[in-house]
XYZ file of C-alpha atoms in Angstrom:
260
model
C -4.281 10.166 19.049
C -6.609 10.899 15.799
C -4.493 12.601 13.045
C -5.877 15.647 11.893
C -7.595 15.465 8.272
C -5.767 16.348 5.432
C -8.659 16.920 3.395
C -9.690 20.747 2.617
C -13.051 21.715 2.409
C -15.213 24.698 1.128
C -18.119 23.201 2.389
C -18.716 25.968 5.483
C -18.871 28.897 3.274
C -21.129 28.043 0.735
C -23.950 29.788 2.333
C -22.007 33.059 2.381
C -20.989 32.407 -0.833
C -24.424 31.782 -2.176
C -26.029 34.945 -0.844
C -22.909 37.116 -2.291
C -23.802 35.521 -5.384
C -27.610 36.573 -5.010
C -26.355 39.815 -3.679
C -24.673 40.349 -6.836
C -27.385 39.880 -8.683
C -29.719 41.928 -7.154
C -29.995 45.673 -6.881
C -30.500 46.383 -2.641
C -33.624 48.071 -3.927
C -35.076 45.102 -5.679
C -38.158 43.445 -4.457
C -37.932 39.383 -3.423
C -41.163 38.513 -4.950
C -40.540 35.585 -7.061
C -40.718 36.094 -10.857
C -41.382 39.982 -10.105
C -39.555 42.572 -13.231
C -38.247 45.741 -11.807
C -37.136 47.951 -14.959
C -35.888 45.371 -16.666
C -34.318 42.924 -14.408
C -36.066 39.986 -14.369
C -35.443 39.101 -10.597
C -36.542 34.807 -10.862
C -34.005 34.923 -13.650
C -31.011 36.582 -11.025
C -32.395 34.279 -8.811
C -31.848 31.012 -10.674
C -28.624 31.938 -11.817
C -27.514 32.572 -7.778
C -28.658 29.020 -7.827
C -26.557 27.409 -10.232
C -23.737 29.780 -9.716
C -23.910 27.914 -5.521
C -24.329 24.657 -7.025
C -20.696 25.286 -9.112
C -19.567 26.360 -5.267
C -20.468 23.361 -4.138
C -18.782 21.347 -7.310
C -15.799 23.161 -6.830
C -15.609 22.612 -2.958
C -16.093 18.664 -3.921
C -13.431 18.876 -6.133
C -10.934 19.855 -3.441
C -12.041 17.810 -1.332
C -10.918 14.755 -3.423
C -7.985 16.399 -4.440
C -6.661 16.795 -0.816
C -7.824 13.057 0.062
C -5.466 11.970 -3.347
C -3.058 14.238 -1.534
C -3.354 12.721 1.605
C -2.947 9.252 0.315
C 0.255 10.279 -1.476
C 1.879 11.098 1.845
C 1.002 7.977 3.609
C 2.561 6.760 0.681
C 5.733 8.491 1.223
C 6.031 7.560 4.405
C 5.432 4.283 4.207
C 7.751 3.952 1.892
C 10.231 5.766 4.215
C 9.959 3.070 6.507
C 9.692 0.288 4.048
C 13.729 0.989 3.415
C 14.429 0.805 7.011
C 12.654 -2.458 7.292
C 13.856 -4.748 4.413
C 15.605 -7.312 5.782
C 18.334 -9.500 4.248
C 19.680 -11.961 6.975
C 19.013 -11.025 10.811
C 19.447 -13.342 13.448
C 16.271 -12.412 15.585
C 17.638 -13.777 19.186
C 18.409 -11.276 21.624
C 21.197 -11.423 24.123
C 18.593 -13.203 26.570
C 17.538 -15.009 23.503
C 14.079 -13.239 23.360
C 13.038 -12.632 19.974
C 14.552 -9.010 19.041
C 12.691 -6.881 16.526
C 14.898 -4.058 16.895
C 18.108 -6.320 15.650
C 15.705 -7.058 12.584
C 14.703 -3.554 11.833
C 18.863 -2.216 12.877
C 19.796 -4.607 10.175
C 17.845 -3.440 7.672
C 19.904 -0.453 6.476
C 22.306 -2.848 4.958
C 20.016 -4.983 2.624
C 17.706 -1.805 1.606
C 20.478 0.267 -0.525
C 18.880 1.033 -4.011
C 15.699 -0.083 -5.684
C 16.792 -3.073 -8.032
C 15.352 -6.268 -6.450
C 18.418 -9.015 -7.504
C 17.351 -11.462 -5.617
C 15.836 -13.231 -4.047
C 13.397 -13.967 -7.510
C 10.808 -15.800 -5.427
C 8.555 -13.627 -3.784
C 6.019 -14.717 -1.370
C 3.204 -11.547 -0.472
C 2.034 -11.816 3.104
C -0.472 -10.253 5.614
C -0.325 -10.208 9.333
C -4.732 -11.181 8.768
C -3.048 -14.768 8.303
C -3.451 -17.150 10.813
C 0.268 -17.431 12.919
C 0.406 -21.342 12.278
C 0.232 -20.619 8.277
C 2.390 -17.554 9.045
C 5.085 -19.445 11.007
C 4.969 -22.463 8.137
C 5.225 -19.808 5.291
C 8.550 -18.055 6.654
C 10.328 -21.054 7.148
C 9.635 -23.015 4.079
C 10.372 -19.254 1.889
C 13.505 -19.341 3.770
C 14.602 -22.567 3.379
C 13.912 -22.112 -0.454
C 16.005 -18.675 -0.401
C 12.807 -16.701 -1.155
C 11.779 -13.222 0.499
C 8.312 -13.268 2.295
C 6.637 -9.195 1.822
C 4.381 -7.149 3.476
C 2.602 -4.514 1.837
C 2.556 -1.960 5.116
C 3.263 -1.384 8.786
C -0.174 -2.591 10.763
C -2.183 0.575 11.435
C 1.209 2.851 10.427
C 3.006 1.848 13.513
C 6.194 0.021 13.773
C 5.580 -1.666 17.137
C 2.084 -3.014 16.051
C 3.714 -4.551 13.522
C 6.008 -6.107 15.645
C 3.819 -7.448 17.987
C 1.370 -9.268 14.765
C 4.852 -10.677 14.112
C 6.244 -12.129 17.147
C 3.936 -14.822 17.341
C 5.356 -16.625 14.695
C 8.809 -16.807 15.620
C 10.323 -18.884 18.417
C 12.990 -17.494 20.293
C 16.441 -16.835 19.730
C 15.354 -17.997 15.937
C 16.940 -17.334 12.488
C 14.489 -15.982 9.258
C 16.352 -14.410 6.524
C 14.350 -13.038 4.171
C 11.169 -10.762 5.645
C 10.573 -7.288 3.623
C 8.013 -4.681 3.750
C 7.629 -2.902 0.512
C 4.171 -1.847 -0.770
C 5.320 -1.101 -4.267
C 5.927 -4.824 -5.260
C 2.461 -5.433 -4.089
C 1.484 -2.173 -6.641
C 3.832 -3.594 -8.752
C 2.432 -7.273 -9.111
C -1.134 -5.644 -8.556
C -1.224 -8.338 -5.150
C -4.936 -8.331 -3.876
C -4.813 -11.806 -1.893
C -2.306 -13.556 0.283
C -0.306 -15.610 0.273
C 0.482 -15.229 -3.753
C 3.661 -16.732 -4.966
C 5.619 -15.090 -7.810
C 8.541 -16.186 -9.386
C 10.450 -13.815 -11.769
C 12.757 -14.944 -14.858
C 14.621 -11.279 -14.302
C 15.496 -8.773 -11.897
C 12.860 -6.202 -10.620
C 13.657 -2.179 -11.521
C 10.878 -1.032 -8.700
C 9.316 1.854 -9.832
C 9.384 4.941 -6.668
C 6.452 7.142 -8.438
C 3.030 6.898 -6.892
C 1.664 6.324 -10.552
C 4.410 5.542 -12.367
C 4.527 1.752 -13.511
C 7.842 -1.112 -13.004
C 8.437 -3.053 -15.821
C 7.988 -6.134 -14.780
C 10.359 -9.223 -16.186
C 8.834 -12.658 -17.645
C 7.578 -14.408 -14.229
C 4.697 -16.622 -13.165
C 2.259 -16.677 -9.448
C 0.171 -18.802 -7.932
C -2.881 -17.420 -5.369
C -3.903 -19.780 -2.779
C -3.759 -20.936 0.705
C -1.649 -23.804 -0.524
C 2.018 -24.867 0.465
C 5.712 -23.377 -0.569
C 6.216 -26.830 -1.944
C 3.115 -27.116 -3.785
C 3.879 -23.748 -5.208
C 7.058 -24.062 -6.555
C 5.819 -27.258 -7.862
C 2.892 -26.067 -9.691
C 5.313 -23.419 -11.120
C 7.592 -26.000 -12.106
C 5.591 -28.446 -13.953
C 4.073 -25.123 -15.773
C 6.860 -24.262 -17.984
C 6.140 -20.570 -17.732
C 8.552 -18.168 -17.493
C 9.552 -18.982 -13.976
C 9.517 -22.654 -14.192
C 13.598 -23.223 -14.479
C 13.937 -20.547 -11.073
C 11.104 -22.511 -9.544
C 12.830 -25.966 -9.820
C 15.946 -24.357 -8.666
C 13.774 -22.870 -5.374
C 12.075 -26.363 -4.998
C 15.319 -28.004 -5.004
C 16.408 -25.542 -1.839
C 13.438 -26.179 -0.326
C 13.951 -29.939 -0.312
C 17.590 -30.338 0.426
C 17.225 -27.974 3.988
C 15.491 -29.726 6.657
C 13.451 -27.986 8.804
């Protein structure tokens, strides 16, 4: 079902507006002949002035109008927010009792691994979208794993919990293991994410930032955009000697020493 607009809007009455205005300004005696002077009321002059006094309606009505779309965005905000902390996951084994693959588990687990706002660990953070093809999907969750990193999304698809589930399922096999899958967009505001998969690896912890324009101070760290490997990644990072070159070969090590 279509949600309802947010968005106020003045728009309809600007044409009753606009003739109260000329109203106003005009004695009910006075002639409408443009430009016409009756005792000293210059009647174009009223006129014009009606004019820009609607176009300062309309201005206003503009104005909000953004104001309750900024409004509107805030909410979504809020709410998906709300259900960002219910869906952080720290370690979930996703096999059902029939050994399907069991999204609710996952998102019942949450609760646990979501208390506060201080990101700890893990320091490598992989940003994600569900617009990814499933084989690079499936590829990036277990290497991230395997390397102790946390792979994020910035949102629920289209708001809703279930569609978001169902992007997901197809790259998971059943009755498997992923530790490590979060859904948080203010480390993508954070970070300033526009394309995915980007790799970031931190020399700190993370004090997110809950404000919708408020600003995390972020800790020394380095990222890598591209649709490259986890390996390659942590590698580039590595042989960088940034700021997150010492976490990376520490990651990359991980990464190595687990099989598949």
């Amino acid at each position: 079902m279509r949600r309802p607009r947010l968005t106020p809007s003045l728009a309809f009455l600007l044409p009753a507006l606009a003739a109260l205005v000329l109203d106003a300004a005009l004695p009910p005696w006075a002639s409408p002949a443009a430009g016409q002077v009756v005792e000293g009321i210059d009647i174009g002059a009223a006129r014009s002035r009606a004019k820009a006094q609607a176009h300062d309606l309309e201005a206003f009505s503009s104005e909000v109008g953004k104001r309750g779309e900024a409004l509107r965005q805030q909410a979504l905000d809020t709410r998906t927010a709300a259900q960002a902390n219910r869906a952080r996951v720290g370690s979930v084994k996703t096999g059902g009792a029939k050994g399907a693959f069991d999204f609710d588990a996952m998102i019942a687990g949450a609760d646990a691994a979501a208390a506060g706002s201080k990101l700890e660990r893990p320091k490598l953070i992989v940003f994600a979208s569900l617009s990814m093809p499933v084989p690079s999907l499936k590829t990036l969750f277990r290497d991230v794993t395997r390397a102790g990193g946390v792979v994020v999304f910035r949102g629920f698809k289209n708001g809703s919990v279930k569609d978001f589930m169902a992007g997901l399922a197809p790259a998971f096999d059943k009755g498997e293991k992923i530790d490590g899958v979060g859904i948080d967009p203010r480390l993508f505001r954070a970070f300033n994410v526009e394309a995915v998969p980007t790799y970031v690896v931190t020399a700190g912890d993370i004090e997110l930032c809950a404000g919708f324009h408020c600003t995390t101070p972020l800790p020394p760290y380095d990222r890598l955009a591209g649709n490259v490997t986890t390996d390659y990644a942590l590698s580039t990072i590595a042989d960088g000697r940034g700021p997150g070159s010492a976490a990376a070969k520490v990651y990359l090590g991980k990464l190595r020493r687990n099989p598949r």
